[in-house]
PDB file of C-alpha atoms and ligand atoms in Angstrom:
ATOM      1  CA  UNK A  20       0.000   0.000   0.000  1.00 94.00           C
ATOM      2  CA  UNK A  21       1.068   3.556  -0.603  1.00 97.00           C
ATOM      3  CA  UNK A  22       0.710   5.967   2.523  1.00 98.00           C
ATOM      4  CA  UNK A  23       0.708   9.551   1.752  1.00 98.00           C
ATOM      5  CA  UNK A  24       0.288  13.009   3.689  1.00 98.00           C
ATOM      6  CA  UNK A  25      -2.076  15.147   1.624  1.00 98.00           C
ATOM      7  CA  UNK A  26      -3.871  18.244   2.218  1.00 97.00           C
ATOM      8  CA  UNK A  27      -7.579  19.614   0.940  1.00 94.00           C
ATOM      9  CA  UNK A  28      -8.746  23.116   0.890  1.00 83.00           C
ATOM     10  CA  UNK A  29      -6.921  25.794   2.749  1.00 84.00           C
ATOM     11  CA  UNK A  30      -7.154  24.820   6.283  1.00 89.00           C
ATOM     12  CA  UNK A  31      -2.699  24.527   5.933  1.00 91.00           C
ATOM     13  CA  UNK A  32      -3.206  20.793   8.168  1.00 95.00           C
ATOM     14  CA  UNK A  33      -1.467  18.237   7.318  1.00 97.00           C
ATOM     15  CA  UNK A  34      -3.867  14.471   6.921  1.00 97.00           C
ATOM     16  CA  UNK A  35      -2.669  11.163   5.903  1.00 97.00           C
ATOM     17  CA  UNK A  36      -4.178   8.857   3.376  1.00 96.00           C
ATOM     18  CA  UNK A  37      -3.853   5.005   2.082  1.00 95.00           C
ATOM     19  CA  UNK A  38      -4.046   4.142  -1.732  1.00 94.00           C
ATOM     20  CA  UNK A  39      -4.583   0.446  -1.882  1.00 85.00           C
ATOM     21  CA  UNK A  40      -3.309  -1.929  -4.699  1.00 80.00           C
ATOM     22  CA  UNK A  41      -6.655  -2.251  -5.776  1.00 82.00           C
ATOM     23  CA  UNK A  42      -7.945   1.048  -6.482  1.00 86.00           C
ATOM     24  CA  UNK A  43      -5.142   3.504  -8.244  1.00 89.00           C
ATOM     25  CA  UNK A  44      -5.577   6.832  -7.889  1.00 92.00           C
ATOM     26  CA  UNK A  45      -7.862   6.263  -4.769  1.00 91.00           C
ATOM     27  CA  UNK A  46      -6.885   7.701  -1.720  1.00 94.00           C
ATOM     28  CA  UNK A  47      -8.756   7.090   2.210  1.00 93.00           C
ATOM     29  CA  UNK A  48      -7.914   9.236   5.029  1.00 94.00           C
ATOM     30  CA  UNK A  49      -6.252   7.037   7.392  1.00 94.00           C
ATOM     31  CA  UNK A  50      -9.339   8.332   9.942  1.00 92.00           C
ATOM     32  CA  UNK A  51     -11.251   6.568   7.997  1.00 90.00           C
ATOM     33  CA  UNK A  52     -10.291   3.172   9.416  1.00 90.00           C
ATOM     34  CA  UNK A  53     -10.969   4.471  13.082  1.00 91.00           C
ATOM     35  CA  UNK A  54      -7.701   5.310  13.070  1.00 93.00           C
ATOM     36  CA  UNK A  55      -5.760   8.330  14.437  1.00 95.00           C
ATOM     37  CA  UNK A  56      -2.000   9.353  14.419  1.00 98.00           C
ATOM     38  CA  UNK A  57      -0.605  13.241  14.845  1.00 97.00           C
ATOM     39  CA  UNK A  58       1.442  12.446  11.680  1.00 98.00           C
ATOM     40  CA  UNK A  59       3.337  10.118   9.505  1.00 98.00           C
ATOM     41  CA  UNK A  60       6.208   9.572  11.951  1.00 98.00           C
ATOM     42  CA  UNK A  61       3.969   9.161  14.416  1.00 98.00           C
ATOM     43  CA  UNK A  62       2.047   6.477  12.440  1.00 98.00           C
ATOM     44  CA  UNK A  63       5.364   4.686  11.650  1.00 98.00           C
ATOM     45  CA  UNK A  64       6.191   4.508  15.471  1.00 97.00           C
ATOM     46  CA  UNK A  65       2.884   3.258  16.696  1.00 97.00           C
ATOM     47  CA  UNK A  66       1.028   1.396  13.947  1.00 97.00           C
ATOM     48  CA  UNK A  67       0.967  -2.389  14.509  1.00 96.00           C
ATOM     49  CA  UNK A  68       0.975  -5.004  12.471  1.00 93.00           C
ATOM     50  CA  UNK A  69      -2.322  -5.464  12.381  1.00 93.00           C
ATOM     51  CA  UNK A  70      -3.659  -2.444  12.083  1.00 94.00           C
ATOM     52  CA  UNK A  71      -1.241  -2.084   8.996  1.00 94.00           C
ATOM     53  CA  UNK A  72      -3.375  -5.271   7.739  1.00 91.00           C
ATOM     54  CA  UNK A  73      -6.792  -3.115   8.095  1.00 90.00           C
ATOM     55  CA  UNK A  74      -5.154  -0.113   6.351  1.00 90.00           C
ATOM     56  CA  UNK A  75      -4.306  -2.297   3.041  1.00 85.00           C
ATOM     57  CA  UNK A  76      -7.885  -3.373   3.323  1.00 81.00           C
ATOM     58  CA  UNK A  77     -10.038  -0.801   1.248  1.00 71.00           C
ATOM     59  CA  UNK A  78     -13.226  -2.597   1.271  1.00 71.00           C
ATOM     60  CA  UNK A  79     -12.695  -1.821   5.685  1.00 70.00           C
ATOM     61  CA  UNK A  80     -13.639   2.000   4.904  1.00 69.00           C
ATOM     62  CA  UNK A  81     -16.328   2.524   3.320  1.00 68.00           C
ATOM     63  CA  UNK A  82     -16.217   4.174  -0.828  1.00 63.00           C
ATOM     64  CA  UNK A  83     -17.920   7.213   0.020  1.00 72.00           C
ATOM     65  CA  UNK A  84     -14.656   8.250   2.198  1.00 82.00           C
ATOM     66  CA  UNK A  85     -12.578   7.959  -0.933  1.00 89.00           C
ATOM     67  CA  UNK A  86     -10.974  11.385  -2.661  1.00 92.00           C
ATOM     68  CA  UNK A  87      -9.299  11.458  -5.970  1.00 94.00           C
ATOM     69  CA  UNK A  88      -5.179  11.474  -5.263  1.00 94.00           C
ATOM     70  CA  UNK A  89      -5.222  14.461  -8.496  1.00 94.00           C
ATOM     71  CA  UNK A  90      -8.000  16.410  -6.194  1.00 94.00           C
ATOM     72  CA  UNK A  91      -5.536  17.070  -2.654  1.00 95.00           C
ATOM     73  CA  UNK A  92      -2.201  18.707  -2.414  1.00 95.00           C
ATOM     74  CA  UNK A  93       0.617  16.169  -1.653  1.00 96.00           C
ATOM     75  CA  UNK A  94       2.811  16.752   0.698  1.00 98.00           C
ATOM     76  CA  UNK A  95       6.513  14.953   1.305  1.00 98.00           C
ATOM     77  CA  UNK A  96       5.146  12.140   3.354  1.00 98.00           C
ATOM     78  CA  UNK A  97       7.678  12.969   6.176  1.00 98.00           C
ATOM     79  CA  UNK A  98       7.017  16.491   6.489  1.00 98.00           C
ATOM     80  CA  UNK A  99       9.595  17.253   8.962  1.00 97.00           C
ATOM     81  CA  UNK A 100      12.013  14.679   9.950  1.00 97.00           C
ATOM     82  CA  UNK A 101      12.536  14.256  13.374  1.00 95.00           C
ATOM     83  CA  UNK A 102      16.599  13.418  13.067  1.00 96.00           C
ATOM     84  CA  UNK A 103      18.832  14.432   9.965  1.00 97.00           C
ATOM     85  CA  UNK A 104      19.125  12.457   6.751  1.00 98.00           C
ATOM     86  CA  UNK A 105      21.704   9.507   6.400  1.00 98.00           C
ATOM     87  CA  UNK A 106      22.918   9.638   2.948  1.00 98.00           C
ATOM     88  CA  UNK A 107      25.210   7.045   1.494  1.00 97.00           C
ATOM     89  CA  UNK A 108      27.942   8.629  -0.928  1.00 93.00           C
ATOM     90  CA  UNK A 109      29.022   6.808  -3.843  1.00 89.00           C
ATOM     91  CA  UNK A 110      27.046   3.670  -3.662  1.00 93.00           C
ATOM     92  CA  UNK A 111      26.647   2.966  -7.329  1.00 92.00           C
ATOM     93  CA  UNK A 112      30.080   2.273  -8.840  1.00 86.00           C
ATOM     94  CA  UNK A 113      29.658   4.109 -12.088  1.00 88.00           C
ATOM     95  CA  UNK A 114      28.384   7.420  -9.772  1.00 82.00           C
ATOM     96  CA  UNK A 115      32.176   6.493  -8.291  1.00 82.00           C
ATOM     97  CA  UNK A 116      34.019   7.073 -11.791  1.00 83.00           C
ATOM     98  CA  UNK A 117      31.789  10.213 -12.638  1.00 86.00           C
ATOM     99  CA  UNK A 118      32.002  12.014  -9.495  1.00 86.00           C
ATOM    100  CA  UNK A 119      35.323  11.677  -9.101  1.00 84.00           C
ATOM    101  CA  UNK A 120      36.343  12.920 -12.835  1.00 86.00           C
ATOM    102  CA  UNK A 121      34.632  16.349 -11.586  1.00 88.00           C
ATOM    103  CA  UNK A 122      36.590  16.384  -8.161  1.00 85.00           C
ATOM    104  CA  UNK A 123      38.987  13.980  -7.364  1.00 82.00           C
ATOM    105  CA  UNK A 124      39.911  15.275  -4.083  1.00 78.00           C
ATOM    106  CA  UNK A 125      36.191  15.197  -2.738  1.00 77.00           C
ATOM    107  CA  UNK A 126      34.811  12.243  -4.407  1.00 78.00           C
ATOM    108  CA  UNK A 127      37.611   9.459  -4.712  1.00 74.00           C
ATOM    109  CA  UNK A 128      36.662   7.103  -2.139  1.00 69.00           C
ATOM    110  CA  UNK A 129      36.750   3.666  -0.594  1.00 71.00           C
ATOM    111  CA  UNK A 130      34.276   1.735  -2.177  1.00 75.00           C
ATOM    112  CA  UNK A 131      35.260  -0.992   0.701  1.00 85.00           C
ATOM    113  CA  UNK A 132      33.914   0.836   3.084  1.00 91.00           C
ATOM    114  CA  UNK A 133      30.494   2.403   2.559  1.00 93.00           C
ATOM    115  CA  UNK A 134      30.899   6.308   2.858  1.00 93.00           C
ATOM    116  CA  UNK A 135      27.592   7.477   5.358  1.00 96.00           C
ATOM    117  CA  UNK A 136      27.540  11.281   5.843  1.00 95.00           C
ATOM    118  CA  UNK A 137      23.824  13.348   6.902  1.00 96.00           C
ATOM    119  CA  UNK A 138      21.935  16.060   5.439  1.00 97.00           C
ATOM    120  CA  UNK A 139      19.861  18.357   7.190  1.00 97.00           C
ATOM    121  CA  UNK A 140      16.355  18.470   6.100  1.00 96.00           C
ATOM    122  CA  UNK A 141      14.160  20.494   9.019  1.00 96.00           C
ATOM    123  CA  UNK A 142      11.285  20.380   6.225  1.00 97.00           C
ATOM    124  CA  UNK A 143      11.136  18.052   3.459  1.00 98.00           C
ATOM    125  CA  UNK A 144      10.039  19.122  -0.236  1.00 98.00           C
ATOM    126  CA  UNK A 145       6.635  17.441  -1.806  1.00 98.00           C
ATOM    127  CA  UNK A 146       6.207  16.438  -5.327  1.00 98.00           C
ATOM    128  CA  UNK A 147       5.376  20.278  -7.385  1.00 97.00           C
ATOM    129  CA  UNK A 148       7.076  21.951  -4.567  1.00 97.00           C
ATOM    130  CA  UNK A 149      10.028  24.530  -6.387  1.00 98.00           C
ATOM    131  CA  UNK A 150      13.709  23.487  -5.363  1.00 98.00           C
ATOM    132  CA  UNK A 151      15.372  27.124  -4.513  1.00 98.00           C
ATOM    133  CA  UNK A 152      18.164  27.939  -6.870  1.00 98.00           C
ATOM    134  CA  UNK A 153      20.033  30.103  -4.746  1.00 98.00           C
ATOM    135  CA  UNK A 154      21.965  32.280  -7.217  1.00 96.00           C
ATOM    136  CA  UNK A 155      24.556  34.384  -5.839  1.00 96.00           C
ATOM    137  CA  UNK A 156      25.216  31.243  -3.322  1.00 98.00           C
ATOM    138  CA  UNK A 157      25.251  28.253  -5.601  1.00 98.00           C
ATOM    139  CA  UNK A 158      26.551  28.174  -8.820  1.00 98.00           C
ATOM    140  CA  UNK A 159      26.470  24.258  -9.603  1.00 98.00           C
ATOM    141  CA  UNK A 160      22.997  22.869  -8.384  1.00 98.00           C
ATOM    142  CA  UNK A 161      22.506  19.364  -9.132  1.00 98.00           C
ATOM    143  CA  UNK A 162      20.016  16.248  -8.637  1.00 98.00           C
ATOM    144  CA  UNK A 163      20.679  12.991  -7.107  1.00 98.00           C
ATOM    145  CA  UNK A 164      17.343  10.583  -7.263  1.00 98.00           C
ATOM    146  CA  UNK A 165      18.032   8.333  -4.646  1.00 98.00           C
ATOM    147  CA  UNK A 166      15.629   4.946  -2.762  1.00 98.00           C
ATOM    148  CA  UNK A 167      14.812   6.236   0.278  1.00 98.00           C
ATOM    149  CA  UNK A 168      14.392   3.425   3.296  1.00 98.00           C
ATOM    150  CA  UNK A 169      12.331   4.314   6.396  1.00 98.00           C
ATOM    151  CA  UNK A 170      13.150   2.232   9.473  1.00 98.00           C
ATOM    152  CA  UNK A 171      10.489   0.810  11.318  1.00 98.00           C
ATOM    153  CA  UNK A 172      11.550   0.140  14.767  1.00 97.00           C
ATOM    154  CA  UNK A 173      14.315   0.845  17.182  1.00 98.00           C
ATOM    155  CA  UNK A 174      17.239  -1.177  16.031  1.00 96.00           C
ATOM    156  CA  UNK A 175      20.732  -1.986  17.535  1.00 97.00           C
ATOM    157  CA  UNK A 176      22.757  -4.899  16.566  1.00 98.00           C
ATOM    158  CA  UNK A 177      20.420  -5.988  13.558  1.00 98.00           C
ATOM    159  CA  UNK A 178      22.167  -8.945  11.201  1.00 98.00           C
ATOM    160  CA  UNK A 179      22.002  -8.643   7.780  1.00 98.00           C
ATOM    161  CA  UNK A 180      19.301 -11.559   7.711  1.00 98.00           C
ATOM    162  CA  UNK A 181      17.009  -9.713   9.930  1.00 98.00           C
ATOM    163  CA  UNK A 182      17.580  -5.925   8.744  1.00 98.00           C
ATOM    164  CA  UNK A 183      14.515  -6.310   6.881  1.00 98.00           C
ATOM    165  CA  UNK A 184      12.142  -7.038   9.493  1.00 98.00           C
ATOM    166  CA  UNK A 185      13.238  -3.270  10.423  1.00 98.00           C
ATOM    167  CA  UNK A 186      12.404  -1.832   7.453  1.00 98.00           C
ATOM    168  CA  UNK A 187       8.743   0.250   6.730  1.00 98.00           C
ATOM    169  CA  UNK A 188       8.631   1.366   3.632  1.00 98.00           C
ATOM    170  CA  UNK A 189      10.093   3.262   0.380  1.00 98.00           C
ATOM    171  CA  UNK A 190      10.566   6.515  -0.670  1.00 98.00           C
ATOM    172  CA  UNK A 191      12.021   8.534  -3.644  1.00 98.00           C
ATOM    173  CA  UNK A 192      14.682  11.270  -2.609  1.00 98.00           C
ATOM    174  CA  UNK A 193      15.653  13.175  -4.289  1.00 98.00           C
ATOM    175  CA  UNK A 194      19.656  14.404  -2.593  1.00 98.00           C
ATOM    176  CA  UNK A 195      19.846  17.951  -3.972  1.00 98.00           C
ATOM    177  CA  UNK A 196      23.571  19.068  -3.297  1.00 98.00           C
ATOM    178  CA  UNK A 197      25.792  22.287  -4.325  1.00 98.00           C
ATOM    179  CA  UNK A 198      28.360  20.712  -5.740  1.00 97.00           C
ATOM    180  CA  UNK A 199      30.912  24.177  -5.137  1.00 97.00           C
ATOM    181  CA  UNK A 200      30.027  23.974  -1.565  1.00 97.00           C
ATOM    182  CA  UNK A 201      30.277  20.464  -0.998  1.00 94.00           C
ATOM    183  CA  UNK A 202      33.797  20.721  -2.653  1.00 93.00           C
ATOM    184  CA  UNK A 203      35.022  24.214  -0.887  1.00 94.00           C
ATOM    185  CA  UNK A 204      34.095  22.894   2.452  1.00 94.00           C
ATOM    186  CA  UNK A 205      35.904  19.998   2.057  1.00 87.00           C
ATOM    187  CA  UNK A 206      32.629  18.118   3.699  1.00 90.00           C
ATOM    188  CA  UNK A 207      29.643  17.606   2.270  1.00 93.00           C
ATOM    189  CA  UNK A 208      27.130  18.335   5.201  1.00 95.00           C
ATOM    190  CA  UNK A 209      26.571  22.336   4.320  1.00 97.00           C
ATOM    191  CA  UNK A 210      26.053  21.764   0.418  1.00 97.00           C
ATOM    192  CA  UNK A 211      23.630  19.082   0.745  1.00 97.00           C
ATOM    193  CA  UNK A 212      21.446  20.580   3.748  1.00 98.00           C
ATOM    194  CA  UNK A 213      20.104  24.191   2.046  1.00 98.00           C
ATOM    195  CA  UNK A 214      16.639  24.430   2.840  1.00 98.00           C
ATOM    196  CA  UNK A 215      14.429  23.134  -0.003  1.00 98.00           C
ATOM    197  CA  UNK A 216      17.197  20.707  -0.820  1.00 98.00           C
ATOM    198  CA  UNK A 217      15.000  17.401   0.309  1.00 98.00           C
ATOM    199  CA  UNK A 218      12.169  16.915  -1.961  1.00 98.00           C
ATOM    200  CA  UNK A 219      11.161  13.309  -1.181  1.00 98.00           C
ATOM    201  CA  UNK A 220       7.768  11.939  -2.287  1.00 97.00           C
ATOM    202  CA  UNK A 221       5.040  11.108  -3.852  1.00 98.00           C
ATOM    203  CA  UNK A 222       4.497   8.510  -0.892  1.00 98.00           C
ATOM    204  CA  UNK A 223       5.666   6.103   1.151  1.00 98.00           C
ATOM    205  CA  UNK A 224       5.231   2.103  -0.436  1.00 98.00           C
ATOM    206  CA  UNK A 225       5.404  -0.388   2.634  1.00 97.00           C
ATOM    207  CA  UNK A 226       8.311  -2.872   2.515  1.00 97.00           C
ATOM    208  CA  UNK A 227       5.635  -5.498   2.079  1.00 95.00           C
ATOM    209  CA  UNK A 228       4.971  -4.646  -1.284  1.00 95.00           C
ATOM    210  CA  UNK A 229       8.321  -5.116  -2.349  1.00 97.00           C
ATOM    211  CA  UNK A 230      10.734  -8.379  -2.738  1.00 97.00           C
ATOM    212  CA  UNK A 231      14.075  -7.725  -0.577  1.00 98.00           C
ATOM    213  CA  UNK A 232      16.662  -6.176  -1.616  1.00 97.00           C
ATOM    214  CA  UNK A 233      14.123  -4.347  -3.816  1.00 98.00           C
ATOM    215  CA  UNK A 234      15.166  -4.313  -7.496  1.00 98.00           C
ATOM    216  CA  UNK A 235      13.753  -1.206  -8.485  1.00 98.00           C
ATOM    217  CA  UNK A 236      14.341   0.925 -11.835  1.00 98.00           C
ATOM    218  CA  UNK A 237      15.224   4.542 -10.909  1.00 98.00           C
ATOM    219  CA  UNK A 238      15.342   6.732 -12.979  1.00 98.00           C
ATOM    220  CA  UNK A 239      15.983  10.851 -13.320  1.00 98.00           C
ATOM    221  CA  UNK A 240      14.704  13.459 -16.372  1.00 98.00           C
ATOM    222  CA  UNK A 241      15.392  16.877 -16.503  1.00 98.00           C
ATOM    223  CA  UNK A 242      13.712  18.498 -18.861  1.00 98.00           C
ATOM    224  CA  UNK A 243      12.076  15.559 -20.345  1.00 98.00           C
ATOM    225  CA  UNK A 244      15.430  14.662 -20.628  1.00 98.00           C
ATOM    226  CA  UNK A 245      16.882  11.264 -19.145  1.00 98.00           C
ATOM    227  CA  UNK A 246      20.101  11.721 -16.937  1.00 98.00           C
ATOM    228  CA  UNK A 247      19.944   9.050 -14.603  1.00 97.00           C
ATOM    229  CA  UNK A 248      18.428   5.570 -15.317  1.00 97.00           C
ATOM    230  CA  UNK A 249      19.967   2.787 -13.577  1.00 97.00           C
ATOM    231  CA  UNK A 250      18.396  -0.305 -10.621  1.00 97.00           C
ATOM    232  CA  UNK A 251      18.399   0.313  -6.985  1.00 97.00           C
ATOM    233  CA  UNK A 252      19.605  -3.768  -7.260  1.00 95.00           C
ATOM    234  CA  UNK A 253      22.944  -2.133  -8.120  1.00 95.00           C
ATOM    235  CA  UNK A 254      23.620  -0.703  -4.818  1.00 96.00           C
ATOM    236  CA  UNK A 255      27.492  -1.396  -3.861  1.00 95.00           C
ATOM    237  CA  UNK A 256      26.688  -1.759  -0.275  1.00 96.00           C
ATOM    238  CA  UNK A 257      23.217  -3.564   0.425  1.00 97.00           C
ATOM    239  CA  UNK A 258      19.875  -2.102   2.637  1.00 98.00           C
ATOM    240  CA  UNK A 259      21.048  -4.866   4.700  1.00 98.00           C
ATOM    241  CA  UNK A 260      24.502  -4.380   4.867  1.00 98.00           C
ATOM    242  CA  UNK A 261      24.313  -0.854   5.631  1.00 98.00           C
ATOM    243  CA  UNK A 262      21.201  -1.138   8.521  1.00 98.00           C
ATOM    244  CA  UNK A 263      23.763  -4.113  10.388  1.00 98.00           C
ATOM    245  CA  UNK A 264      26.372  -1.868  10.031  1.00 98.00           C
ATOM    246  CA  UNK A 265      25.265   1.100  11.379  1.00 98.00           C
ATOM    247  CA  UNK A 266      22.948  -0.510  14.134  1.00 98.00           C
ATOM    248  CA  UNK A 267      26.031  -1.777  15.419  1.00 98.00           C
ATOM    249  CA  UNK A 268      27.274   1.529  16.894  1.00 97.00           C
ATOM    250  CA  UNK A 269      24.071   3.368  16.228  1.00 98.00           C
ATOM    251  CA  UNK A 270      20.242   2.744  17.577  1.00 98.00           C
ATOM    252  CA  UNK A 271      18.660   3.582  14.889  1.00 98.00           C
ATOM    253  CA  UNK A 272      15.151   5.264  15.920  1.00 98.00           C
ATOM    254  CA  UNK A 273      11.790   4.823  14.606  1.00 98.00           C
ATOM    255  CA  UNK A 274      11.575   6.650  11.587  1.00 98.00           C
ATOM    256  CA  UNK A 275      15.369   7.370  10.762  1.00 98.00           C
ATOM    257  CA  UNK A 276      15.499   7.782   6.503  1.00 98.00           C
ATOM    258  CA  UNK A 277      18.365   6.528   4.595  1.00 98.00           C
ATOM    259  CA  UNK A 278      18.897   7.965   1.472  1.00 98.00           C
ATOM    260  CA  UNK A 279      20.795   5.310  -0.094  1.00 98.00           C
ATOM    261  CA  UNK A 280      23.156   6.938  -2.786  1.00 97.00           C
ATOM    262  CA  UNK A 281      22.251   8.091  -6.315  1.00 97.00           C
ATOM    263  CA  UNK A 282      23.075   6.552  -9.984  1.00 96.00           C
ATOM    264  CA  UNK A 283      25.426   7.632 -12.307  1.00 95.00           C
ATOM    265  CA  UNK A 284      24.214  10.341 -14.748  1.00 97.00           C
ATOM    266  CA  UNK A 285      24.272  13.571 -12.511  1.00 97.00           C
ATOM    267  CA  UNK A 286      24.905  16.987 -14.026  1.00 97.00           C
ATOM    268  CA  UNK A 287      28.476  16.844 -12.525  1.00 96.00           C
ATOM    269  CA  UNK A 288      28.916  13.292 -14.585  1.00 94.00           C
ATOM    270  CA  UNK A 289      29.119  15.219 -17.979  1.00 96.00           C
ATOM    271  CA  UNK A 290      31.605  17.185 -19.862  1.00 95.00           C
ATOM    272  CA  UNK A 291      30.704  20.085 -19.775  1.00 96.00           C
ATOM    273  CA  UNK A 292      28.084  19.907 -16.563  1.00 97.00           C
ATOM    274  CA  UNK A 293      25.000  19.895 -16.875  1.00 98.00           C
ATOM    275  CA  UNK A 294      24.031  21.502 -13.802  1.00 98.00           C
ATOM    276  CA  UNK A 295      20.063  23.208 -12.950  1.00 98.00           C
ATOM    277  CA  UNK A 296      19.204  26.673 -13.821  1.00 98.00           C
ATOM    278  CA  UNK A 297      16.275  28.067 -13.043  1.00 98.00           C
ATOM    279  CA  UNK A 298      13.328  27.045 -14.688  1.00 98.00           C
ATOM    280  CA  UNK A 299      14.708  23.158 -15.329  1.00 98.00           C
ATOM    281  CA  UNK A 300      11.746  20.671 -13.984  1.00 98.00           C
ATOM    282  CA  UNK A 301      13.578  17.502 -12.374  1.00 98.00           C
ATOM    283  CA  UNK A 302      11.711  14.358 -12.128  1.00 98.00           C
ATOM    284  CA  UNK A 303      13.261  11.391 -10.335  1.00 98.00           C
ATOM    285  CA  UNK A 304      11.246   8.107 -10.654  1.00 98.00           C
ATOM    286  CA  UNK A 305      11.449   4.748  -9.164  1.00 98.00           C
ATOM    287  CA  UNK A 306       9.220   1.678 -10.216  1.00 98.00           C
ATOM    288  CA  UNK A 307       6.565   0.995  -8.028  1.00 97.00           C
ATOM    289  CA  UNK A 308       6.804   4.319  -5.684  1.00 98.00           C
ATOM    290  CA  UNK A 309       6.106   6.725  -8.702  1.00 98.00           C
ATOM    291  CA  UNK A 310       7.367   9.958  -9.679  1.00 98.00           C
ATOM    292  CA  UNK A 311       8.862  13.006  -7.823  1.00 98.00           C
ATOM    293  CA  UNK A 312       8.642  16.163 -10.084  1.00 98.00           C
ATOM    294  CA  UNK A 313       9.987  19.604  -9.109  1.00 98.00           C
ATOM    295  CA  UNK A 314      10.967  22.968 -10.612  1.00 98.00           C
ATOM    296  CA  UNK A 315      14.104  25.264  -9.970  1.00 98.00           C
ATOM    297  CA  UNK A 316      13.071  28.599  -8.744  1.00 98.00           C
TER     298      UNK A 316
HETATM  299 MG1  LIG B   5      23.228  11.471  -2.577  1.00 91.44          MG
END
């Protein structure tokens, strides 16, 4: 099922809403189901298993609660984090060669190891919200689609075999970054965290919908264009291998997103750059979630 947080009419509140496998296009307010949570982090922290079950069940609520998905305003289904981002850098190995033929120094890196570093995202970006270009401040914006994973419980000193019992759901991300400031500050924490730099969206798909690992196409346009387009089955280091690893130093919360590292194909990958400019509409796209589309302002 496919969880969103949606608004109607002006009232500026934030409601969540299920779209079953059934009925595309369909979305019930999670009230609906007798069910209340303040938002979707709170939902992800107290939801049980079977009250999951009755969510997936559309038939439970009755028709006439249904809205059309094109009739609300969607909102990033995490609104507001409650912890930063955990980004994995370089986790595609032809991302590897590109990045580091724009900037050696900041981007050649252990692929051993799996490079982790966070972004800041106080307020996430929905799908048709602008990404700010910044000019004066940025002069090399660029896109990143990325599979986000949302943890589902508290976890410390997960195995590989059991990391996906701890997973909730999907997410596209899409990692906007400044490449000059990621490279002039040697790390990449300021260039990645500029408010507006998080769009993430349209929804969140539960893990059960999906085989694990997922083998997912992802994909990234700009302009219509196609820049990125690539499997999230070519991770270098695994969902699983990255939630043992961490969870062995780190108890990862409720909620914590992992953006899991981005494709080869991003504006810094070609000669010359092809970085945003105002006006440029990015969409980044991943099978089964859907499609994340927002304009440079
Ligand atoms: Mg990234």
């Amino acid at each position: 099922m496919k969880l969103y947080t949606y608004q109607t009419g002006n009232d500026g509140v934030d409601r969540l809403g299920v779209e079953c496998s059934g009925w595309p296009g369909m979305l019930w307010p999670v009230e609906a189901f007798g069910l209340k949570f303040n938002d979707m982090h709170d939902l992800i922290c107290r939801i049980t298993p079977r009250q999951l079950a009755h969510l997936a069940d559309a038939e439970a609520a009755t028709e006439g609660n249904a809205l059309r998905l094109s009739n609300v305003r969607l909102r990033p289904p995490i609104p507001h984090p409650v912890q930063d981002i955990i980004c994995l850098g370089i986790n595609y190995a032809e991302h590897a060669v590109e990045s580091a033929r724009f900037h050696e120094q900041s981007f050649l890196l252990s692929r051993e190891k799996a490079t982790y570093f966070s972004k800041r995202a106080y307020e996430t970006t929905g799908d048709g919200d602008p990404i700010p270009a910044y000019t004066g401040l940025v002069d090399s914006l660029d896109y990143e689609a990325e599979l986000g994973v949302i943890i589902s419980k508290d976890c410390k000193n997960v195995s590989e075999r059991e990391a996906q019992n701890y997973v909730f759901g999907y997410t596209i991300i899409n990692d906007v970054s400044a490449r000059n400031l990621q490279t002039e500050h040697h790390q990449w924490y300021f260039g990645k965290s500029l408010d507006g730099f998080t769009p993430m969206g349209p929804c969140i798909v539960t893990a059960d919908e999906f085989a694990f690992p997922p083998a997912l196409a992802i994909s990234s346009t700009v302009n219509g264009e196609l820049r990125q387009n690539s499997n999230t089955d070519h991770l270098l280091h695994s969902i699983a291998e990255i939630i043992a690893e961490l969870s062995r130093g780190i108890t990862l919360r409720a909620g914590t997103i992992i953006a899991t590292g981005t494709p080869a194909g991003v504006g810094m990958g070609f000669t010359p750059p092809k970085f945003l400019k105002k006006g440029d509409v990015v969409t980044c796209e991943i099978e089964g979630i859907g499609k994340l589309t927002n304009t440079v302002k």
